[in-house]
Structures are given as C-alpha cells and as structure tokens.
C-alpha cells in the first residue's frame, strides 16, 4: 500500500484468500520488524528525557501536588499512546504524537495565575478549538499551499541541532558519544537495519563502564488519575486557551504534518489534527494540556532507519504508542528511569537516528533550483531556534520561507504529491 493510501496493492491482494478474507497472519505481525520497534522506543526515550522536564516545571509553577502531577503525566502519556497506535494502524503511516512542548513552556509562566479548575477548563476549550480547526480542513488547506521544498527545508532545520549534538557531545563525554557514532557507522556498513540498536547498546555499555548510568526503578506502582471538574473564565480562556491552541497548531501540528509529507507520505490532516484535538479535550480533566503531532520524534520513525520499506514503518508508531502506555501507567516511576540516562547518550542516539531524515530533508530542499533560496531561508530561520510571540522557529521557518517564495516567484504553487520514494523500485522487483 502506498503511504497514506487505503487502496491495496496487487501484492496485498495476493495475500488474501479467494473468498476475500485476509491472510491468517494479521498484517501487523507480518510487518513487524526489530528496526521499526526500536525506532519507536528511541522516540519515547527522547520524549521523556527532554520535553517532559518542561511539563514538570509547569507543574511546579502551578504548585500541583504529587497526585495531580502524576495524573498530568499519565494523561499526556496515555493520550499520546492511544493516538499513536490508533492513527498508525488506521493510516498505515508512522503517526507519532506527543504532548505540546511549547504549550507546556507557556504554562510555566502562566499557570500560577489561575485556579486549577480554570486551567483545566482552558485545556478543554483549547482541545475543542484544535479539533474543529482540524476536522473543518482549514488547517490542511493552509498547509497544502506551502511549497514542498520549504517543507523539506523546515524538516532539515528542525533536525539540524540534533545532528550537530552528536559532535558537541564528544566535547563532554567523548567515550560515550564516540562509541554511539562509531557503532552506528559500523552498523550502517555491515548491519544497516540494526545500526541504531548497535549504537544504543554501545552507548549504554560505555555509560555503565564509566559510571555515568544512573537509572533506577524505585517504588513501582500504577498511577491513580485525578479528575478535576473544569471551570471556565474569560481570563483563563484568553490567557491560556488561545495561546495554547495557537502554539500547538503552529509549533507542533504544522511541523508534524510537514515531517510526514517530507518523508513521502500523504497525511490526512483532518483525521490527524482533529483526532489529537479531540483526545486532548477528553483527557484535559485529568491534566492533559495538549496532545498533538510530533515532529522531532516523528522523524526518527519516518526515516529509512525505521525500515527500508515506508509501508512497514507504521509499526514504529504502534511500538511508540505501546511504550507510551506502559510508561504512562506507571507515571513518574519510569520517568525517573529515563532521567537517569546520560544526556550525552540521549543526544548522540537521537542524532544518529535522525541522520537519514535530515539527509532526506536537505535533498528535498535543494531538488528544484528555483526553490533553493526560499528553502535556504526556511532552513536558517528554523535552525536558528528563534521564538517570536511564544511560537517556535519551525512555524517561523514556514512563514519566512513562504514569504521568500512569493517574493522570488510571485505566487504560490499548490503543493503536488510528495516525491517518489526511493524504495519504490525495490518494492516492485
């Protein structure tokens, strides 16, 4: 099946019996691969080792007790897990979701100014607004006007710092970061499907040998979600709901759709954005501020490292969702496990896992000569990390890239189908 399509290929039809029933083996079992599962696990490790810190900072700023903080982690983890699994299986694409990092950053400075039930009410309204913008197709129509080269350049800009972090980590822990890079390169030479697994194993071994591994599992127990009845006030809607919805759409969902498009898929924006917005609203009373499409962790699962066949990469999304559910069920207990991993190990592992996606983004950005300057501006703006009006650089990369494209070419060209996938000829043989 082609990425994003629901029409079965001849190969898939051949796997059905004459009566039209499916093959005895479920499709997920047939498509299962270690590389895709590992990609999903790495995506979760990156999520909990970095962006979750901002959520915990917001919880502290709101003076939340351990019960509500654990419920918050549970809600965003369960929401991310359910949407990863359901949407990946539904679309047969590696749909990776997560919680809104810029949204959590906004809450660090604002959550303490409102009663907690009003904060929950703002979360509910924000989720509903995002769902409506998604299902009506407004979001998708705007995204489809963005030139493909600009989208690819945005992807490259998002991932640039992660690629560079592989080498900056060498300055602090040359043994750990160096072992990750060396194992990855040797793996790409001899066992390309398991290059990331070898990099992870080498990094963990060197971290343990150098006494840099501080993972622990104390007092393992299930989270008890805390339900809070939402209250609504004009102040919290203006101060939290509106900026949270804008930041989530612009800084998370737009790059998330862009990552899938740049990887050769054709995402159904109505389904993806609408579903994540709805799940956000449903889980808001338990503390979830926003569940949305991921960009950075998505790129780990949409690239060739997940699987050489793009049709089988959706397994990475399912695996990611399963791990989210497990970690979320145990709340802060397993979060402490990920926090114990050396940051240099996480940075180096994420960097090598994203090299394929970064290469694809750069290739797509420079494919058409007439789009190269606009793509370059997009790349530089995105890679700069600039934040304006509380909205991150990925969105501004799109804005400046589209503006440059208009200035240079005079008009927008409606984005066509994604570029042909390099694995397609191999799949036909």
Short mmCIF file of C-alpha atoms in Angstrom, two decimals:
data_model
loop_
_atom_site.label_atom_id
_atom_site.label_comp_id
_atom_site.label_asym_id
_atom_site.label_seq_id
_atom_site.Cartn_x
_atom_site.Cartn_y
_atom_site.Cartn_z
CA UNK A 1 0.00 0.00 0.00
CA UNK A 2 1.41 3.41 -0.86
CA UNK A 3 1.98 5.82 2.02
CA UNK A 4 -1.24 7.42 3.11
CA UNK A 5 -3.36 5.41 0.67
CA UNK A 6 -6.14 2.98 1.54
CA UNK A 7 -6.13 1.19 -1.82
CA UNK A 8 -4.49 -2.27 -1.57
CA UNK A 9 -1.68 -3.07 -3.96
CA UNK A 10 -1.60 -6.17 -6.13
CA UNK A 11 0.85 -7.73 -3.70
CA UNK A 12 -1.52 -7.13 -0.82
CA UNK A 13 -4.48 -8.51 -2.75
CA UNK A 14 -2.46 -11.64 -3.47
CA UNK A 15 -2.15 -12.20 0.27
CA UNK A 16 -5.92 -12.59 0.53
CA UNK A 17 -7.77 -15.84 0.04
CA UNK A 18 -10.14 -16.30 -2.93
CA UNK A 19 -13.08 -15.57 -0.67
CA UNK A 20 -11.66 -12.14 0.10
CA UNK A 21 -10.72 -12.88 3.69
CA UNK A 22 -7.35 -11.76 4.98
CA UNK A 23 -4.29 -13.95 5.36
CA UNK A 24 -4.29 -15.99 8.60
CA UNK A 25 -1.47 -13.85 9.95
CA UNK A 26 -2.56 -10.34 10.97
CA UNK A 27 -0.90 -7.67 8.92
CA UNK A 28 0.81 -6.11 11.93
CA UNK A 29 2.51 -9.43 12.68
CA UNK A 30 3.67 -9.76 9.07
CA UNK A 31 5.07 -6.25 9.04
CA UNK A 32 6.76 -6.45 12.44
CA UNK A 33 10.49 -5.67 12.45
CA UNK A 34 13.07 -5.04 15.13
CA UNK A 35 14.29 -1.85 13.47
CA UNK A 36 10.80 -0.30 13.48
CA UNK A 37 10.13 -1.31 17.08
CA UNK A 38 13.49 0.13 18.12
CA UNK A 39 12.70 3.40 16.33
CA UNK A 40 9.51 3.68 18.37
CA UNK A 41 11.39 3.00 21.61
CA UNK A 42 14.06 5.59 20.78
CA UNK A 43 11.32 8.15 20.08
CA UNK A 44 9.87 7.57 23.56
CA UNK A 45 13.31 7.80 25.19
CA UNK A 46 13.89 11.17 23.52
CA UNK A 47 10.45 12.41 24.60
CA UNK A 48 10.80 11.52 28.26
CA UNK A 49 14.44 12.55 28.51
CA UNK A 50 13.84 16.11 27.34
CA UNK A 51 10.42 17.70 26.74
CA UNK A 52 8.89 16.16 29.89
CA UNK A 53 11.15 18.36 32.01
CA UNK A 54 9.17 21.40 30.84
CA UNK A 55 5.90 19.75 31.89
CA UNK A 56 7.33 19.08 35.34
CA UNK A 57 8.48 22.70 35.54
CA UNK A 58 4.94 23.86 34.69
CA UNK A 59 3.51 21.57 37.38
CA UNK A 60 5.87 23.10 39.94
CA UNK A 61 4.93 26.61 38.80
CA UNK A 62 1.27 25.72 39.37
CA UNK A 63 2.04 24.32 42.83
CA UNK A 64 0.50 20.98 41.94
CA UNK A 65 0.79 18.12 44.41
CA UNK A 66 2.27 14.73 43.52
CA UNK A 67 -1.17 13.27 42.71
CA UNK A 68 -2.08 15.91 40.14
CA UNK A 69 1.43 15.96 38.69
CA UNK A 70 1.33 12.17 38.23
CA UNK A 71 -2.13 12.45 36.69
CA UNK A 72 -0.83 15.06 34.24
CA UNK A 73 1.99 12.73 33.15
CA UNK A 74 -0.50 9.86 32.92
CA UNK A 75 -2.93 11.87 30.77
CA UNK A 76 -0.42 13.11 28.19
CA UNK A 77 1.27 9.69 28.02
CA UNK A 78 -1.97 7.74 27.63
CA UNK A 79 -3.28 10.27 25.09
CA UNK A 80 -0.05 10.05 23.09
CA UNK A 81 -0.02 6.26 23.28
CA UNK A 82 -3.61 5.76 22.18
CA UNK A 83 -3.33 8.19 19.27
CA UNK A 84 -0.01 6.71 18.12
CA UNK A 85 -1.47 3.22 17.99
CA UNK A 86 -4.89 4.07 16.57
CA UNK A 87 -3.73 6.54 13.93
CA UNK A 88 -0.75 4.44 12.82
CA UNK A 89 -2.96 1.38 12.36
CA UNK A 90 -5.69 3.40 10.68
CA UNK A 91 -3.46 5.20 8.18
CA UNK A 92 -0.60 2.67 7.87
CA UNK A 93 1.76 5.59 8.40
CA UNK A 94 4.17 6.08 11.33
CA UNK A 95 2.00 8.69 13.08
CA UNK A 96 3.89 9.82 16.17
CA UNK A 97 2.12 12.02 18.67
CA UNK A 98 3.31 13.67 21.86
CA UNK A 99 2.44 16.48 24.22
CA UNK A 100 2.82 20.15 23.30
CA UNK A 101 6.26 21.28 24.45
CA UNK A 102 5.75 24.97 23.55
CA UNK A 103 2.35 24.75 25.22
CA UNK A 104 3.98 23.49 28.42
CA UNK A 105 6.55 26.28 28.18
CA UNK A 106 3.74 28.84 28.03
CA UNK A 107 2.21 27.30 31.15
CA UNK A 108 5.42 27.71 33.14
CA UNK A 109 4.81 31.45 33.23
CA UNK A 110 1.00 31.50 33.29
CA UNK A 111 -0.45 28.52 35.16
CA UNK A 112 0.16 30.02 38.58
CA UNK A 113 -2.11 32.99 37.84
CA UNK A 114 -5.33 30.96 37.67
CA UNK A 115 -7.26 28.48 39.78
CA UNK A 116 -6.50 24.92 38.73
CA UNK A 117 -10.09 24.15 37.68
CA UNK A 118 -9.99 27.20 35.38
CA UNK A 119 -6.71 25.94 33.91
CA UNK A 120 -8.43 22.62 33.19
CA UNK A 121 -11.31 24.47 31.55
CA UNK A 122 -8.85 26.29 29.31
CA UNK A 123 -7.29 22.92 28.34
CA UNK A 124 -10.72 21.61 27.34
CA UNK A 125 -11.52 24.65 25.19
CA UNK A 126 -8.08 24.57 23.54
CA UNK A 127 -8.55 20.91 22.58
CA UNK A 128 -12.01 21.56 21.14
CA UNK A 129 -10.73 24.53 19.10
CA UNK A 130 -7.86 22.47 17.67
CA UNK A 131 -10.24 19.62 16.80
CA UNK A 132 -12.62 21.98 14.98
CA UNK A 133 -9.82 23.64 13.03
CA UNK A 134 -8.59 20.18 12.06
CA UNK A 135 -11.84 18.50 11.00
CA UNK A 136 -13.06 21.51 9.02
CA UNK A 137 -9.98 21.27 6.80
CA UNK A 138 -8.85 24.86 7.39
CA UNK A 139 -5.51 23.71 8.75
CA UNK A 140 -4.89 21.33 5.88
CA UNK A 141 -5.76 23.84 3.18
CA UNK A 142 -3.19 26.25 4.54
CA UNK A 143 -0.53 23.54 4.81
CA UNK A 144 -1.09 22.37 1.23
CA UNK A 145 -0.21 25.83 -0.09
CA UNK A 146 3.31 25.55 1.32
CA UNK A 147 5.86 24.55 -1.39
CA UNK A 148 7.40 21.12 -0.92
CA UNK A 149 10.96 22.48 -0.84
CA UNK A 150 10.03 24.79 2.04
CA UNK A 151 8.53 21.88 3.99
CA UNK A 152 11.68 19.79 3.41
CA UNK A 153 13.88 22.69 4.48
CA UNK A 154 11.82 23.12 7.64
CA UNK A 155 12.35 19.45 8.45
CA UNK A 156 16.10 19.82 7.91
CA UNK A 157 16.14 22.93 10.11
CA UNK A 158 14.32 21.14 12.92
CA UNK A 159 16.77 18.26 12.85
CA UNK A 160 19.97 20.23 12.31
CA UNK A 161 20.72 20.81 16.00
CA UNK A 162 20.16 17.13 16.76
CA UNK A 163 22.70 16.12 14.14
CA UNK A 164 25.15 18.70 15.46
CA UNK A 165 24.62 17.48 19.04
CA UNK A 166 26.27 14.19 18.13
CA UNK A 167 29.55 16.07 17.82
CA UNK A 168 29.09 18.62 20.60
CA UNK A 169 28.51 15.66 22.94
CA UNK A 170 32.03 14.49 22.09
CA UNK A 171 33.38 17.52 23.97
CA UNK A 172 31.83 16.41 27.28
CA UNK A 173 31.79 12.61 27.06
CA UNK A 174 33.96 11.53 24.14
CA UNK A 175 33.82 7.85 25.08
CA UNK A 176 30.01 7.65 25.23
CA UNK A 177 29.23 9.86 22.23
CA UNK A 178 32.14 8.42 20.26
CA UNK A 179 31.02 4.86 20.88
CA UNK A 180 27.49 5.70 19.70
CA UNK A 181 28.77 7.28 16.48
CA UNK A 182 31.32 4.55 15.76
CA UNK A 183 28.85 1.74 16.41
CA UNK A 184 26.28 3.43 14.17
CA UNK A 185 28.74 3.83 11.28
CA UNK A 186 29.96 0.24 11.55
CA UNK A 187 26.35 -0.90 11.77
CA UNK A 188 25.43 1.05 8.63
CA UNK A 189 28.32 -0.66 6.87
CA UNK A 190 27.62 -4.24 7.92
CA UNK A 191 24.13 -4.42 9.51
CA UNK A 192 22.22 -1.32 8.32
CA UNK A 193 18.85 -2.42 9.73
CA UNK A 194 20.32 -2.66 13.22
CA UNK A 195 22.66 0.33 13.18
CA UNK A 196 20.63 2.29 15.76
CA UNK A 197 20.33 -0.77 18.01
CA UNK A 198 24.09 -1.25 17.93
CA UNK A 199 24.57 2.45 18.69
CA UNK A 200 22.24 2.19 21.68
CA UNK A 201 23.95 -0.94 23.00
CA UNK A 202 27.41 0.60 22.65
CA UNK A 203 26.31 3.83 24.36
CA UNK A 204 24.67 2.04 27.29
CA UNK A 205 27.70 -0.23 27.73
CA UNK A 206 30.13 2.68 27.75
CA UNK A 207 27.87 4.68 30.08
CA UNK A 208 27.78 1.79 32.55
CA UNK A 209 31.53 1.25 32.30
CA UNK A 210 32.22 4.92 33.01
CA UNK A 211 29.70 5.05 35.91
CA UNK A 212 27.52 7.57 34.05
CA UNK A 213 24.42 5.38 34.06
CA UNK A 214 22.13 6.32 36.96
CA UNK A 215 18.84 4.64 36.09
CA UNK A 216 16.67 3.30 38.90
CA UNK A 217 13.22 1.83 39.44
CA UNK A 218 12.01 2.56 42.96
CA UNK A 219 8.51 2.03 44.31
CA UNK A 220 6.95 0.83 41.06
CA UNK A 221 3.20 1.41 41.11
CA UNK A 222 0.31 2.35 38.88
CA UNK A 223 -0.83 5.96 38.66
CA UNK A 224 -4.18 6.93 40.13
CA UNK A 225 -5.61 9.54 37.70
CA UNK A 226 -7.11 12.60 39.34
CA UNK A 227 -10.27 14.04 37.76
CA UNK A 228 -10.82 17.79 38.07
CA UNK A 229 -14.14 19.33 37.04
CA UNK A 230 -13.38 22.14 34.58
CA UNK A 231 -14.39 25.73 35.29
CA UNK A 232 -14.42 28.48 32.69
CA UNK A 233 -13.43 32.11 32.94
CA UNK A 234 -12.72 34.76 30.33
CA UNK A 235 -9.31 35.40 31.86
CA UNK A 236 -8.14 31.78 31.60
CA UNK A 237 -9.53 31.40 28.08
CA UNK A 238 -7.66 34.47 26.88
CA UNK A 239 -4.54 33.84 28.92
CA UNK A 240 -4.21 30.07 28.39
CA UNK A 241 -6.66 28.54 25.87
CA UNK A 242 -5.98 30.87 22.94
CA UNK A 243 -2.16 30.94 23.11
CA UNK A 244 -2.06 27.19 23.88
CA UNK A 245 -4.14 26.36 20.80
CA UNK A 246 -2.08 28.66 18.56
CA UNK A 247 1.25 27.35 19.85
CA UNK A 248 0.15 23.74 19.45
CA UNK A 249 -1.15 24.22 15.91
CA UNK A 250 1.77 26.33 14.71
CA UNK A 251 4.72 24.84 16.57
CA UNK A 252 3.65 21.18 16.74
CA UNK A 253 0.94 20.16 14.28
CA UNK A 254 2.29 22.16 11.32
CA UNK A 255 5.81 20.68 11.59
CA UNK A 256 4.27 17.27 12.35
CA UNK A 257 2.30 17.25 9.09
CA UNK A 258 5.39 18.61 7.35
CA UNK A 259 7.58 15.74 8.58
CA UNK A 260 5.15 13.14 7.24
CA UNK A 261 4.85 14.98 3.91
CA UNK A 262 8.61 15.42 3.56
CA UNK A 263 9.03 11.68 4.19
CA UNK A 264 6.83 10.81 1.18
CA UNK A 265 3.51 10.25 2.96
CA UNK A 266 0.18 11.94 2.30
CA UNK A 267 -1.26 12.63 5.74
CA UNK A 268 -4.98 13.19 6.23
CA UNK A 269 -4.75 16.41 8.23
CA UNK A 270 -8.45 16.33 9.14
CA UNK A 271 -8.11 12.93 10.75
CA UNK A 272 -4.77 13.56 12.45
CA UNK A 273 -5.28 17.08 13.81
CA UNK A 274 -8.96 16.52 14.56
CA UNK A 275 -8.29 13.29 16.46
CA UNK A 276 -5.46 14.65 18.58
CA UNK A 277 -7.51 17.75 19.43
CA UNK A 278 -10.45 15.60 20.49
CA UNK A 279 -8.26 13.36 22.66
CA UNK A 280 -6.74 16.47 24.25
CA UNK A 281 -10.21 17.72 25.20
CA UNK A 282 -11.31 14.34 26.60
CA UNK A 283 -8.21 13.92 28.76
CA UNK A 284 -7.99 17.56 29.83
CA UNK A 285 -9.87 16.98 33.14
CA UNK A 286 -7.05 14.61 34.12
CA UNK A 287 -4.39 17.25 33.40
CA UNK A 288 -3.55 16.83 29.71
CA UNK A 289 -2.76 20.27 28.30
CA UNK A 290 -2.42 19.14 24.65
CA UNK A 291 -1.73 16.01 22.61
CA UNK A 292 -0.52 16.73 19.09
CA UNK A 293 1.54 15.51 16.16
CA UNK A 294 5.22 15.23 16.96
CA UNK A 295 7.97 16.48 14.67
CA UNK A 296 11.41 15.57 16.04
CA UNK A 297 10.46 12.16 17.41
CA UNK A 298 8.32 11.55 14.34
CA UNK A 299 11.35 11.95 12.12
CA UNK A 300 13.02 9.08 13.99
CA UNK A 301 10.18 6.79 12.89
CA UNK A 302 9.55 8.07 9.35
CA UNK A 303 13.08 7.66 8.03
CA UNK A 304 14.85 4.64 6.50
CA UNK A 305 16.38 3.67 9.84
CA UNK A 306 12.91 2.56 10.96
CA UNK A 307 12.56 0.32 7.89
CA UNK A 308 13.69 0.48 4.29
CA UNK A 309 10.09 -0.10 3.18
CA UNK A 310 7.97 3.01 4.00
CA UNK A 311 4.84 0.82 4.08
CA UNK A 312 6.18 -1.02 7.14
CA UNK A 313 7.30 1.98 9.17
CA UNK A 314 3.86 2.34 10.75
CA UNK A 315 5.00 -0.42 13.11
CA UNK A 316 7.27 2.17 14.72
CA UNK A 317 4.21 4.30 15.52
CA UNK A 318 2.46 1.33 17.11
CA UNK A 319 5.56 0.44 19.15
CA UNK A 320 5.93 4.04 20.27
CA UNK A 321 2.32 4.06 21.42
CA UNK A 322 2.67 0.83 23.38
CA UNK A 323 5.71 2.14 25.26
CA UNK A 324 3.88 5.40 25.97
CA UNK A 325 1.04 3.42 27.54
CA UNK A 326 3.40 1.38 29.72
CA UNK A 327 5.39 4.38 30.92
CA UNK A 328 2.27 6.48 31.42
CA UNK A 329 0.63 3.79 33.51
CA UNK A 330 3.50 3.94 35.97
CA UNK A 331 3.81 7.73 35.83
CA UNK A 332 6.83 9.32 37.42
CA UNK A 333 8.29 5.94 38.43
CA UNK A 334 9.51 5.06 34.95
CA UNK A 335 10.13 8.70 34.07
CA UNK A 336 12.92 8.56 36.66
CA UNK A 337 14.40 5.68 34.66
CA UNK A 338 14.73 7.78 31.52
CA UNK A 339 16.00 10.75 33.51
CA UNK A 340 18.91 8.57 34.66
CA UNK A 341 20.27 8.13 31.15
CA UNK A 342 23.27 10.40 30.44
CA UNK A 343 22.09 13.38 28.41
CA UNK A 344 25.03 12.93 26.05
CA UNK A 345 23.89 9.37 25.32
CA UNK A 346 20.36 10.55 24.53
CA UNK A 347 21.66 13.42 22.37
CA UNK A 348 24.05 11.20 20.41
CA UNK A 349 21.48 8.44 19.96
CA UNK A 350 18.81 10.87 18.76
CA UNK A 351 21.32 12.46 16.39
CA UNK A 352 22.35 9.27 14.63
CA UNK A 353 18.74 8.06 14.50
CA UNK A 354 17.78 11.26 12.70
CA UNK A 355 20.61 11.34 10.15
CA UNK A 356 18.50 9.66 7.46
CA UNK A 357 15.61 12.06 7.94
CA UNK A 358 17.98 15.04 7.94
CA UNK A 359 19.56 13.84 4.70
CA UNK A 360 16.12 13.46 3.12
CA UNK A 361 15.11 16.95 4.20
CA UNK A 362 18.24 18.51 2.73
CA UNK A 363 17.79 16.60 -0.51
CA UNK A 364 14.18 17.73 -0.89
CA UNK A 365 15.11 21.32 -0.09
CA UNK A 366 17.60 21.67 -2.95
CA UNK A 367 15.91 19.43 -5.54
CA UNK A 368 14.37 22.34 -7.52
CA UNK A 369 16.75 25.19 -8.38
CA UNK A 370 14.02 27.84 -8.37
CA UNK A 371 13.07 26.95 -4.78
CA UNK A 372 16.56 26.79 -3.28
CA UNK A 373 16.81 30.33 -1.91
CA UNK A 374 13.40 30.15 -0.26
CA UNK A 375 14.34 26.74 1.13
CA UNK A 376 17.63 28.11 2.45
CA UNK A 377 15.82 30.93 4.25
CA UNK A 378 13.41 28.38 5.72
CA UNK A 379 16.29 26.21 6.88
CA UNK A 380 18.19 29.08 8.51
CA UNK A 381 15.11 30.50 10.24
CA UNK A 382 14.12 27.09 11.57
CA UNK A 383 17.63 26.08 12.64
CA UNK A 384 18.11 29.43 14.42
CA UNK A 385 15.71 28.41 17.19
CA UNK A 386 14.09 31.85 17.23
CA UNK A 387 10.87 32.21 19.22
CA UNK A 388 8.51 35.10 18.47
CA UNK A 389 5.23 35.75 20.32
CA UNK A 390 5.61 32.41 22.06
CA UNK A 391 5.69 30.44 18.78
CA UNK A 392 8.72 28.36 17.88
CA UNK A 393 11.13 28.56 14.96
CA UNK A 394 9.58 25.76 12.87
CA UNK A 395 6.48 27.86 12.25
CA UNK A 396 8.50 30.98 11.52
CA UNK A 397 10.65 28.99 9.12
CA UNK A 398 7.50 28.21 7.15
CA UNK A 399 6.36 31.84 7.29
CA UNK A 400 9.68 33.28 6.12
CA UNK A 401 10.10 30.54 3.53
CA UNK A 402 6.67 31.13 2.01
CA UNK A 403 7.29 34.90 2.05
CA UNK A 404 10.61 34.40 0.26
CA UNK A 405 8.98 32.09 -2.26
CA UNK A 406 6.32 34.71 -3.00
CA UNK A 407 8.91 37.45 -3.32
CA UNK A 408 11.04 35.41 -5.71
CA UNK A 409 8.33 33.68 -7.76
CA UNK A 410 5.31 35.94 -7.44
CA UNK A 411 2.79 33.28 -6.49
CA UNK A 412 2.29 30.09 -4.54
CA UNK A 413 2.08 26.81 -6.36
CA UNK A 414 -0.27 24.31 -4.77
CA UNK A 415 1.83 21.51 -3.35
CA UNK A 416 1.74 18.42 -5.52
CA UNK A 417 2.16 14.82 -4.47
CA UNK A 418 5.23 14.01 -2.43
CA UNK A 419 8.39 12.98 -4.27
CA UNK A 420 8.70 9.40 -5.36
CA UNK A 421 10.03 7.22 -2.60
CA UNK A 422 13.50 5.80 -3.37
CA UNK A 423 12.41 2.39 -2.08
CA UNK A 424 9.57 2.11 -4.60
CA UNK A 425 11.59 0.47 -7.42
CA UNK A 426 12.93 -2.11 -4.97
CA UNK A 427 9.42 -2.94 -3.82
CA UNK A 428 8.31 -3.57 -7.41
CA UNK A 429 11.09 -6.06 -8.09
#
